[in-house]
CSV table of C-alpha atoms and ligand atoms in Angstrom, one decimal:
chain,number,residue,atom,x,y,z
A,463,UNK,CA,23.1,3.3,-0.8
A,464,UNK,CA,22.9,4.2,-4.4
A,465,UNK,CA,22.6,1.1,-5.2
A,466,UNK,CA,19.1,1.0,-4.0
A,467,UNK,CA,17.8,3.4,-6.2
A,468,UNK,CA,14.4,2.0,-7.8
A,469,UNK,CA,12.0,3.3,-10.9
A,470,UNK,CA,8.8,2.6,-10.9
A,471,UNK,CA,7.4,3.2,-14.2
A,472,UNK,CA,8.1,6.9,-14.7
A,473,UNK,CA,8.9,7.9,-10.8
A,474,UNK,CA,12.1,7.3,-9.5
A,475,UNK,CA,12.8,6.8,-5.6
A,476,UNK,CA,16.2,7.1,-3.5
A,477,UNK,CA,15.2,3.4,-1.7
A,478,UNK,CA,13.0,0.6,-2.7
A,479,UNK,CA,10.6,0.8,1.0
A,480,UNK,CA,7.8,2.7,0.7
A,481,UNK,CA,5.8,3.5,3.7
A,482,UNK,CA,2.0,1.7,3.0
A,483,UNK,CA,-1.3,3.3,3.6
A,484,UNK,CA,-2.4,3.7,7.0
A,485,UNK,CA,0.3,4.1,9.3
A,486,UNK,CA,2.7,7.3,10.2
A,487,UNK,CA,1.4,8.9,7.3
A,488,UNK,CA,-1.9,11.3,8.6
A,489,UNK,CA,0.5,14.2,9.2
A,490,UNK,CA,3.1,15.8,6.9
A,491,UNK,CA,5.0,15.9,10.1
A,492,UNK,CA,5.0,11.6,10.4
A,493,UNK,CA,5.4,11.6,6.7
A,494,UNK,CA,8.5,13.3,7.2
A,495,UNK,CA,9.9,11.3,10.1
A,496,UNK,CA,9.5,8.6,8.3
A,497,UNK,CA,11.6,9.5,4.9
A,498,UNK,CA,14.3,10.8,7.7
A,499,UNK,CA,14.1,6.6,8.3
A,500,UNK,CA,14.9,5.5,4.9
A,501,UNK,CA,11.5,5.6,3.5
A,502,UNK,CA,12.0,6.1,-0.2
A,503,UNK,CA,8.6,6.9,-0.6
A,504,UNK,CA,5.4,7.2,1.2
A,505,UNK,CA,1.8,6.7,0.5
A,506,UNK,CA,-0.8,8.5,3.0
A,507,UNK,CA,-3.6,6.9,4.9
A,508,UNK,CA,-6.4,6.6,2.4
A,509,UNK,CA,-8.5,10.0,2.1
A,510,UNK,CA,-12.0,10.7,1.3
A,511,UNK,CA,-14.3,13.7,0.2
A,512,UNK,CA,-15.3,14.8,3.1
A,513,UNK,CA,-14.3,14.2,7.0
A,514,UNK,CA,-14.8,10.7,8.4
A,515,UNK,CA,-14.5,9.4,12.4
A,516,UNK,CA,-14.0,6.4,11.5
A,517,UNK,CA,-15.4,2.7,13.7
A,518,UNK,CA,-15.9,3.7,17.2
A,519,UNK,CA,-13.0,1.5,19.0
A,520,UNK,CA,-11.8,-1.3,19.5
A,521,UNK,CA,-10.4,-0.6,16.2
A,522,UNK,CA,-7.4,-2.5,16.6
A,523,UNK,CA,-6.4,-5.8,18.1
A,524,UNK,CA,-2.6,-7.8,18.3
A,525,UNK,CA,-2.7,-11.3,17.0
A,526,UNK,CA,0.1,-14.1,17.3
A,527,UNK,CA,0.9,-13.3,13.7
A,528,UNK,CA,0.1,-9.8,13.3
A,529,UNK,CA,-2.8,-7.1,13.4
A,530,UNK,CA,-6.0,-7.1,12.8
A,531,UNK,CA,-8.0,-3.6,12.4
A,532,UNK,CA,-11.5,-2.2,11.0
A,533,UNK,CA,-10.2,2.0,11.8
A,534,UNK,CA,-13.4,2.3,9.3
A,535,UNK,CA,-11.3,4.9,6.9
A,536,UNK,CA,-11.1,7.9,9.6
A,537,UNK,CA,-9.8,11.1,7.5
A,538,UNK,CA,-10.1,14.6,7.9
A,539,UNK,CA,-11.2,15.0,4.4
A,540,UNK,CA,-9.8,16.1,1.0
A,541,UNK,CA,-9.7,19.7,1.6
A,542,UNK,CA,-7.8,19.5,4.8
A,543,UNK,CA,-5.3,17.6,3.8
A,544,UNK,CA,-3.5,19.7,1.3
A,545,UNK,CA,-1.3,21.3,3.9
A,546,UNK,CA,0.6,17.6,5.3
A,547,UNK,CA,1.1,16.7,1.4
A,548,UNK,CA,2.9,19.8,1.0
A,549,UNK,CA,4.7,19.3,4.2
A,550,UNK,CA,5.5,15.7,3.3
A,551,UNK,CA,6.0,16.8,0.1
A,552,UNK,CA,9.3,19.1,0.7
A,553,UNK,CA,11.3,16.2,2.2
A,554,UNK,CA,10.2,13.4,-0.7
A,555,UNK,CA,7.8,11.6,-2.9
A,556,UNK,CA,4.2,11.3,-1.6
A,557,UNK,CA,1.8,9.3,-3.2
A,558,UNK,CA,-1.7,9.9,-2.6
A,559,UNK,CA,-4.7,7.1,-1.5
A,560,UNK,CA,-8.0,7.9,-2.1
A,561,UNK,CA,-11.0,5.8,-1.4
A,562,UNK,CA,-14.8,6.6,-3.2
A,563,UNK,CA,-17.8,5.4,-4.0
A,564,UNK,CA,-17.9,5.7,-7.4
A,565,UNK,CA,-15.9,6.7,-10.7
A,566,UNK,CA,-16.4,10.4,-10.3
A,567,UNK,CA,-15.8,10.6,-6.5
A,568,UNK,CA,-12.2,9.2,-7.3
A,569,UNK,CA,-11.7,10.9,-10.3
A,570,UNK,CA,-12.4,14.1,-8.0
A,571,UNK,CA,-10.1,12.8,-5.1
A,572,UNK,CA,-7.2,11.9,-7.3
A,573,UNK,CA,-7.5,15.5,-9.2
A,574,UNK,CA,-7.2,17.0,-5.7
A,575,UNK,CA,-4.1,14.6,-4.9
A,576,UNK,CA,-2.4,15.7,-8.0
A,577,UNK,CA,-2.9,19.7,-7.2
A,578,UNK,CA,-1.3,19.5,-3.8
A,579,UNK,CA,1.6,17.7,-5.6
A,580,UNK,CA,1.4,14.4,-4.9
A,581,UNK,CA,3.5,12.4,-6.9
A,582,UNK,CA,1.1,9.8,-7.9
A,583,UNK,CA,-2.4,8.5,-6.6
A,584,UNK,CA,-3.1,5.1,-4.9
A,585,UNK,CA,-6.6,3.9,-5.4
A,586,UNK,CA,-8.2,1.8,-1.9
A,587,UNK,CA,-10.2,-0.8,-4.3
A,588,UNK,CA,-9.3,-3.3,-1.5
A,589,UNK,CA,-10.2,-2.0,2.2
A,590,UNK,CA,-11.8,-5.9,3.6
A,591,UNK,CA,-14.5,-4.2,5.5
A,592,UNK,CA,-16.0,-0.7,4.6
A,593,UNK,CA,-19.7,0.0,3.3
A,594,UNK,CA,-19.8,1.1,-0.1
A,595,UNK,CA,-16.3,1.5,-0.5
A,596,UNK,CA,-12.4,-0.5,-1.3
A,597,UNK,CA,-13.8,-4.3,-1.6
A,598,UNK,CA,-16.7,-3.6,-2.5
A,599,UNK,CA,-15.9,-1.7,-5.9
A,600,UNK,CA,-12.3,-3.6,-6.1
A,601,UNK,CA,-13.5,-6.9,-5.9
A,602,UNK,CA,-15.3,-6.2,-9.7
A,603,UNK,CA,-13.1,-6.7,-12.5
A,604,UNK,CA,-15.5,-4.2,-14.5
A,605,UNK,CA,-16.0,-1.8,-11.9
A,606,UNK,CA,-11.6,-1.9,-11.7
A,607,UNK,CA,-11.5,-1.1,-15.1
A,608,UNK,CA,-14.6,1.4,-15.2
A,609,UNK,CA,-12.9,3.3,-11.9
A,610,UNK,CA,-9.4,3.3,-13.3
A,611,UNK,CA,-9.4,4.9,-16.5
A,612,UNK,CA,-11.9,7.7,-15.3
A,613,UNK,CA,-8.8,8.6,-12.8
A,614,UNK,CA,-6.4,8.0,-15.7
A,615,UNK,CA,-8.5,10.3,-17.9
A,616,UNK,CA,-8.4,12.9,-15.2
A,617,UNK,CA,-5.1,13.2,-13.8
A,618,UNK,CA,-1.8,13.0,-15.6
A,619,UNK,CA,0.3,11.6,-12.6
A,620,UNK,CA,1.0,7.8,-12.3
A,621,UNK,CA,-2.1,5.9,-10.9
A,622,UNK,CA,-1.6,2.7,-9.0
A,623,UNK,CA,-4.5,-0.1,-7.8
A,624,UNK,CA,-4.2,-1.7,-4.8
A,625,UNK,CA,-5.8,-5.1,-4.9
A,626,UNK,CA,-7.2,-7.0,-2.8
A,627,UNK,CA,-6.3,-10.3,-2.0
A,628,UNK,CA,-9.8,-11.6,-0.9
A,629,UNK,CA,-10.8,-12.9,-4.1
A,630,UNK,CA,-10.5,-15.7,-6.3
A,631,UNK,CA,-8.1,-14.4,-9.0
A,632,UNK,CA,-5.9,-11.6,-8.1
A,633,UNK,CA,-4.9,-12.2,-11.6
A,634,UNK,CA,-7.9,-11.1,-13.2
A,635,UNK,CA,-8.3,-8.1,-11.0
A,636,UNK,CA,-5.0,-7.0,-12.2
A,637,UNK,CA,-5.7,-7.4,-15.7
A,638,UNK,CA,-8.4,-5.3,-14.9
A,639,UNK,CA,-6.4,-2.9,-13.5
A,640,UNK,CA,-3.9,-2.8,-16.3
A,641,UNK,CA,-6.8,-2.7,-19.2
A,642,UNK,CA,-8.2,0.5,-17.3
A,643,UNK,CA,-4.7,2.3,-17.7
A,644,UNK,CA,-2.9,1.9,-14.5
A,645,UNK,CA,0.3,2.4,-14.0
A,646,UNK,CA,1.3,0.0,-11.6
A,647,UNK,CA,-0.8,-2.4,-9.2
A,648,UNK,CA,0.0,-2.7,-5.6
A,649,UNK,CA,-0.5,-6.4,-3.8
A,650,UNK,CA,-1.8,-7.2,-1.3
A,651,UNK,CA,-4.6,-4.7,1.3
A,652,UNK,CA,-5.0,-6.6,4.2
A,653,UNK,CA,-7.1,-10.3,4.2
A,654,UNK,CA,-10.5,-10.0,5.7
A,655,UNK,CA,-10.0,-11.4,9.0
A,656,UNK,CA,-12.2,-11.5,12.6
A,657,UNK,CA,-10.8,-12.1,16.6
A,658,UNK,CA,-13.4,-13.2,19.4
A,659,UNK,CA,-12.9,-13.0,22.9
A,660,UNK,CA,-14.4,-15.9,24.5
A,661,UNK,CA,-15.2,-14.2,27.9
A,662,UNK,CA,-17.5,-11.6,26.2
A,663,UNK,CA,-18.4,-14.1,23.8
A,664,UNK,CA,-18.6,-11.6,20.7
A,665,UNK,CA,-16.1,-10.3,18.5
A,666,UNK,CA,-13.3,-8.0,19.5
A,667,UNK,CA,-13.4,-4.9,16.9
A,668,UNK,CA,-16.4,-3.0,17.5
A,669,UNK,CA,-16.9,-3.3,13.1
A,670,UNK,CA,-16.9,-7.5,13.7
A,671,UNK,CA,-14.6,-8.3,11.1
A,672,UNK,CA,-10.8,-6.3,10.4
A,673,UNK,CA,-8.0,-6.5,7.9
A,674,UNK,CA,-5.2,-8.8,9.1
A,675,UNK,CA,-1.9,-7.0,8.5
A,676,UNK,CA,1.7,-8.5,9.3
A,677,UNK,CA,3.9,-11.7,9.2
A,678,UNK,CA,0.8,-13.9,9.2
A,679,UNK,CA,0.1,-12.8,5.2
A,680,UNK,CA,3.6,-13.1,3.9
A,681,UNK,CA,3.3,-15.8,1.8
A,682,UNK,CA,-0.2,-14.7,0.6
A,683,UNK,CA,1.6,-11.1,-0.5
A,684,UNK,CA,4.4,-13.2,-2.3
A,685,UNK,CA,1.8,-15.6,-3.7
A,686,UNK,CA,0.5,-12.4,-5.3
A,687,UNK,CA,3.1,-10.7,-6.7
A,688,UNK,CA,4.7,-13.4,-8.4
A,689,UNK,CA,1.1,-14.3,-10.0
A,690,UNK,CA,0.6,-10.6,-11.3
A,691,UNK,CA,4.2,-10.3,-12.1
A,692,UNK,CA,4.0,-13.4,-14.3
A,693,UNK,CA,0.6,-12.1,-16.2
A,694,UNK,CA,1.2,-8.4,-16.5
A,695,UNK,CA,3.0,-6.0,-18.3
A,696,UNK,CA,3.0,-3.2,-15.5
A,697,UNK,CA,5.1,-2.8,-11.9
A,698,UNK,CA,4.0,-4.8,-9.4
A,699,UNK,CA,4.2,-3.5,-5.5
A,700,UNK,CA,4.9,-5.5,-3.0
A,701,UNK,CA,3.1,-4.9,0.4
A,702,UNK,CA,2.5,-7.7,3.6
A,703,UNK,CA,4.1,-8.9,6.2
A,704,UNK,CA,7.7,-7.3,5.2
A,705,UNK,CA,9.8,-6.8,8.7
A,706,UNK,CA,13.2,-7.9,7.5
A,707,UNK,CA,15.5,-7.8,4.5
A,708,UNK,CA,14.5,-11.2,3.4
A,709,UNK,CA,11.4,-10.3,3.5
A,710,UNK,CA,11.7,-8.2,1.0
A,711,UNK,CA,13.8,-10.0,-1.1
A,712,UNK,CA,11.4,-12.2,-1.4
A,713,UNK,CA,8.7,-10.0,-2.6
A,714,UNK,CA,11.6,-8.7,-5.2
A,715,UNK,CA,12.2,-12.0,-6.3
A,716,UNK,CA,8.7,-12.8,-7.1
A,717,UNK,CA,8.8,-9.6,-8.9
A,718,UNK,CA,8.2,-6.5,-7.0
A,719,UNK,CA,9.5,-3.7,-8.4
A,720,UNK,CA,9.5,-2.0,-4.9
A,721,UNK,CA,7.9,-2.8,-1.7
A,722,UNK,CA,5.7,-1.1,1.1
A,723,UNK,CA,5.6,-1.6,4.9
A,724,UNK,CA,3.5,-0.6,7.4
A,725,UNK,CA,3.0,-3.3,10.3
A,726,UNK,CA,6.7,-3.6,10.1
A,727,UNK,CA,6.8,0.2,11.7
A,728,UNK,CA,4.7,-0.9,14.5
A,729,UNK,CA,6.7,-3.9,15.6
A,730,UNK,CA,10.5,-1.7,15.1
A,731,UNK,CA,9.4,1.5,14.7
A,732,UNK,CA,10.3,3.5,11.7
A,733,UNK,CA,14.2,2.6,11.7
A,734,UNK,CA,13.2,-1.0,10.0
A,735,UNK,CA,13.2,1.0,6.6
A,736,UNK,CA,17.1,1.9,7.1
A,737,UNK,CA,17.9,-1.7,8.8
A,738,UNK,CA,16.4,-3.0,5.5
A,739,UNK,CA,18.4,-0.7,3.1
A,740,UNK,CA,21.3,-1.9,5.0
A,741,UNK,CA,20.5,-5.3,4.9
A,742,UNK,CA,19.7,-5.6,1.4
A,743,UNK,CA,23.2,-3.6,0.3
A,744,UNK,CA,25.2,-6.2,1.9
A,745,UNK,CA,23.0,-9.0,0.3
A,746,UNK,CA,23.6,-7.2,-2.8
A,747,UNK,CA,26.9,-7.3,-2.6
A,748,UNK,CA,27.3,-10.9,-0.8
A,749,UNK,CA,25.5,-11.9,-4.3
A,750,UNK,CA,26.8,-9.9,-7.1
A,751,UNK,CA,23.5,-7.4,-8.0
A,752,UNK,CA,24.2,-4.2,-8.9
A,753,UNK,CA,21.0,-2.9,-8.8
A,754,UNK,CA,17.8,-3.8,-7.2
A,755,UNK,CA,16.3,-4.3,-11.0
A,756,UNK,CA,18.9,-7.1,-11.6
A,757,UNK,CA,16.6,-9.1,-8.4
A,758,UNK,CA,13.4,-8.5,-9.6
A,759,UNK,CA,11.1,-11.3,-10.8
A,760,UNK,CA,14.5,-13.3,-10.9
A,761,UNK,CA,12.2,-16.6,-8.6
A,762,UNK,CA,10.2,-16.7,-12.3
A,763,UNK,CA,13.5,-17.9,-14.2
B,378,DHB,C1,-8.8,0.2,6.8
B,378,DHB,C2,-8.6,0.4,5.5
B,378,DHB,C3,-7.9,-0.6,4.8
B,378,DHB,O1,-7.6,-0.4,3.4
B,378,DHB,C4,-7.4,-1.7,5.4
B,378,DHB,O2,-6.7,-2.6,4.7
B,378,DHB,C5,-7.6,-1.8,6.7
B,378,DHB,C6,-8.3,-0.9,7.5
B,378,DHB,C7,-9.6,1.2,7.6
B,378,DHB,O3,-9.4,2.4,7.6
B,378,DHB,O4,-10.5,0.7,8.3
C-alpha cells in the first residue's frame, strides 16, 4: 500500500481518499472509524461560530443517481468542537471546514481549526443553498480572493477552497482562489439541485432546493478538475460521485492530486475507501505506475 502514498502541497497522506465534508466526520469517534477504513485523510462537516440546528427535515432525499440534501449547515459550534479534532486527530490528518459570513468570521474559524490541530482548513465557498453563506460569498471571484488571503494571512497551515460548480467558470473561481494564496482548491460541492413529490405537489426538502451528491455528478467533478488542473499552478482535489476505483482514476487522470468521498460511504459504507486502495494497487501494477503522482493529470498529455 505504499504505493499510494500522496503529497498534497506540503501535507503528506498514507492513501490518496479523503473522507469529504459532511458525512461520518461530526464526531472524533466517526472520524476515527473512518481512517481505521483506509481514509487517508479526513475533512469534518463544515463548522461555524456558534451552534446551528440546521433545516428542519426532510433534509435528505435518494434520487436515481444519487442524494439530494439542504441539512442547512447544522454544527455544534466552533468551541465545541475542539475535543472530536483532537480525537480524530490521534489516529490521522484532519482537515478543518469552516463556513462564514465574511473575511473575519473565517479568518476567526480557521485560527480556531489550526489551535485544535487540524492539519489544514477547508473553506465552504460553495454550500448550493444557505443564506448568507458557501455560494453566496464563493460564487464571487473577488469575494474568493478577498476571503482567502485573510485566512492565509491568519493561519500558517495549508488552506484549501472548495468551489462550487454552479457557476459559469470554475476556472475563474479557481484563479481566484490561487491569487488569494490557497494552497490547493477542492472540486466540486454539490450542484444546486430540487425533488418534488407530485402527490403533495411541493418540493420534498423542507429548504426547496438541496445539493445533489453522488454518481449523477461524475462527469461534472471530472469536467472540473481537468479544467482547473489545466489553468492552475496549485493541487487540485477531486470530490463527486467517486464509488469505485475507476472512479477515481479518473478524477486522477484529469489531475487530481487526491480525491474525496462522501456519498460513496452511504451507498458501501466506509470499507469503499480500502476496496479503492485495493483496487487502485492492482491497477497500478496491471499498468506500470509506481506512484499515484506518475497518474496524475496524465488525460492532459
Ligand atoms: C450542506 C452543505 C454543503 O456544502 C453541501 O454541499 C450540501 C449541504 C448543508 O449542510 O446543508
Amino acid at each position: 500500500m505504499g504505493k499510494l502514498k500522496v503529497a498534497v502541497g506540503k501535507l503528506n497522506f498514507e492513501f490518496p481518499g479523503i473522507v469529504a465534508s459532511g458525512i461520518m466526520d461530526e464526531t472524533g469517534d466517526s472520524m476515527v472509524r473512518m481512517f481505521k477504513s483506509g481514509a487517508g485523510a479526513v475533512v469534518t462537516k463544515s463548522i461555524g461560530s456558534k451552534p446551528r440546528p440546521g433545516h428542519s427535515n426532510p433534509t435528505f432525499t435518494e434520487v436515481e443517481c444519487g442524494y439530494v440534501n439542504a441539512m442547512g449547515l447544522p454544527n455544534p459550534g466552533i468551541d465545541m468542537f475542539e475535543k472530536e479534532i483532537k480525537t480524530a486527530s490521534s489516529e490521522g490528518p484532519v482537515i478543518g471546514s469552516i463556513f462564514g459570513g465574511d473575511e473575519k468570521e473565517f479568518a476567526y474559524l480557521a485560527s480556531r481549526m489550526e489551535e485544535f490541530g487540524a492539519v489544514a482548513v477547508e473553506l465552504n465557498l460553495s454550500c448550493p443553498h444557505a443564506a448568507g453563506y458557501g455560494a453566496e460569498i464563493g460564487s464571487d471571484p473577488e469575494m474568493i480572493v478577498s476571503v482567502v488571503s485573510e485566512v492565509k494571512s491568519s493561519v500558517d497551515i495549508p488552506v484549501w477552497a472548495k468551489l462550487t460548480p454552479n457557476t459559469s467558470s470554475i476556472q475563474a473561481l479557481g484563479r481566484a482562489a490561487e491569487k488569494g494564496g490557497a494552497d490547493a482548491v477542492v472540486a466540486i460541492n454539490t450542484l444546486k439541485a430540487m425533488v418534488i413529490c407530485p402527490e403533495l405537489r411541493k418540493p420534498v426538502l423542507s429548504n426547496k432546493f438541496g445539493g445533489l451528491s453522488g454518481p449523477g455528478i461524475k462527469p461534472v467533478g471530472v469536467r472540473a478538475v481537468y479544467d482547473l488542473y489545466s489553468s492552475l499552478n496549485i493541487p487540485v482535489i477531486g470530490v463527486g460521485g467517486i464509488t469505485c476505483w475507476r472512479d477515481a482514476a479518473e478524477y486522477i487522470m484529469a489531475g487530481a492530486s487526491a480525491y474525496q468521498m462522501g456519498s460513496a460511504i452511504g451507498i458501501t459504507g466506509p470499507e469503499v475507501f480500502n476496496e479503492i486502495n485495493e483496487g487502485l494497487v492492482s491497477f497500478m501494477k496491471e499498468h506500470g505506475y509506481e506512484t499515484v503522482k506518475e497518474m496524475v493529470g496524465v488525460a492532459h498529455e
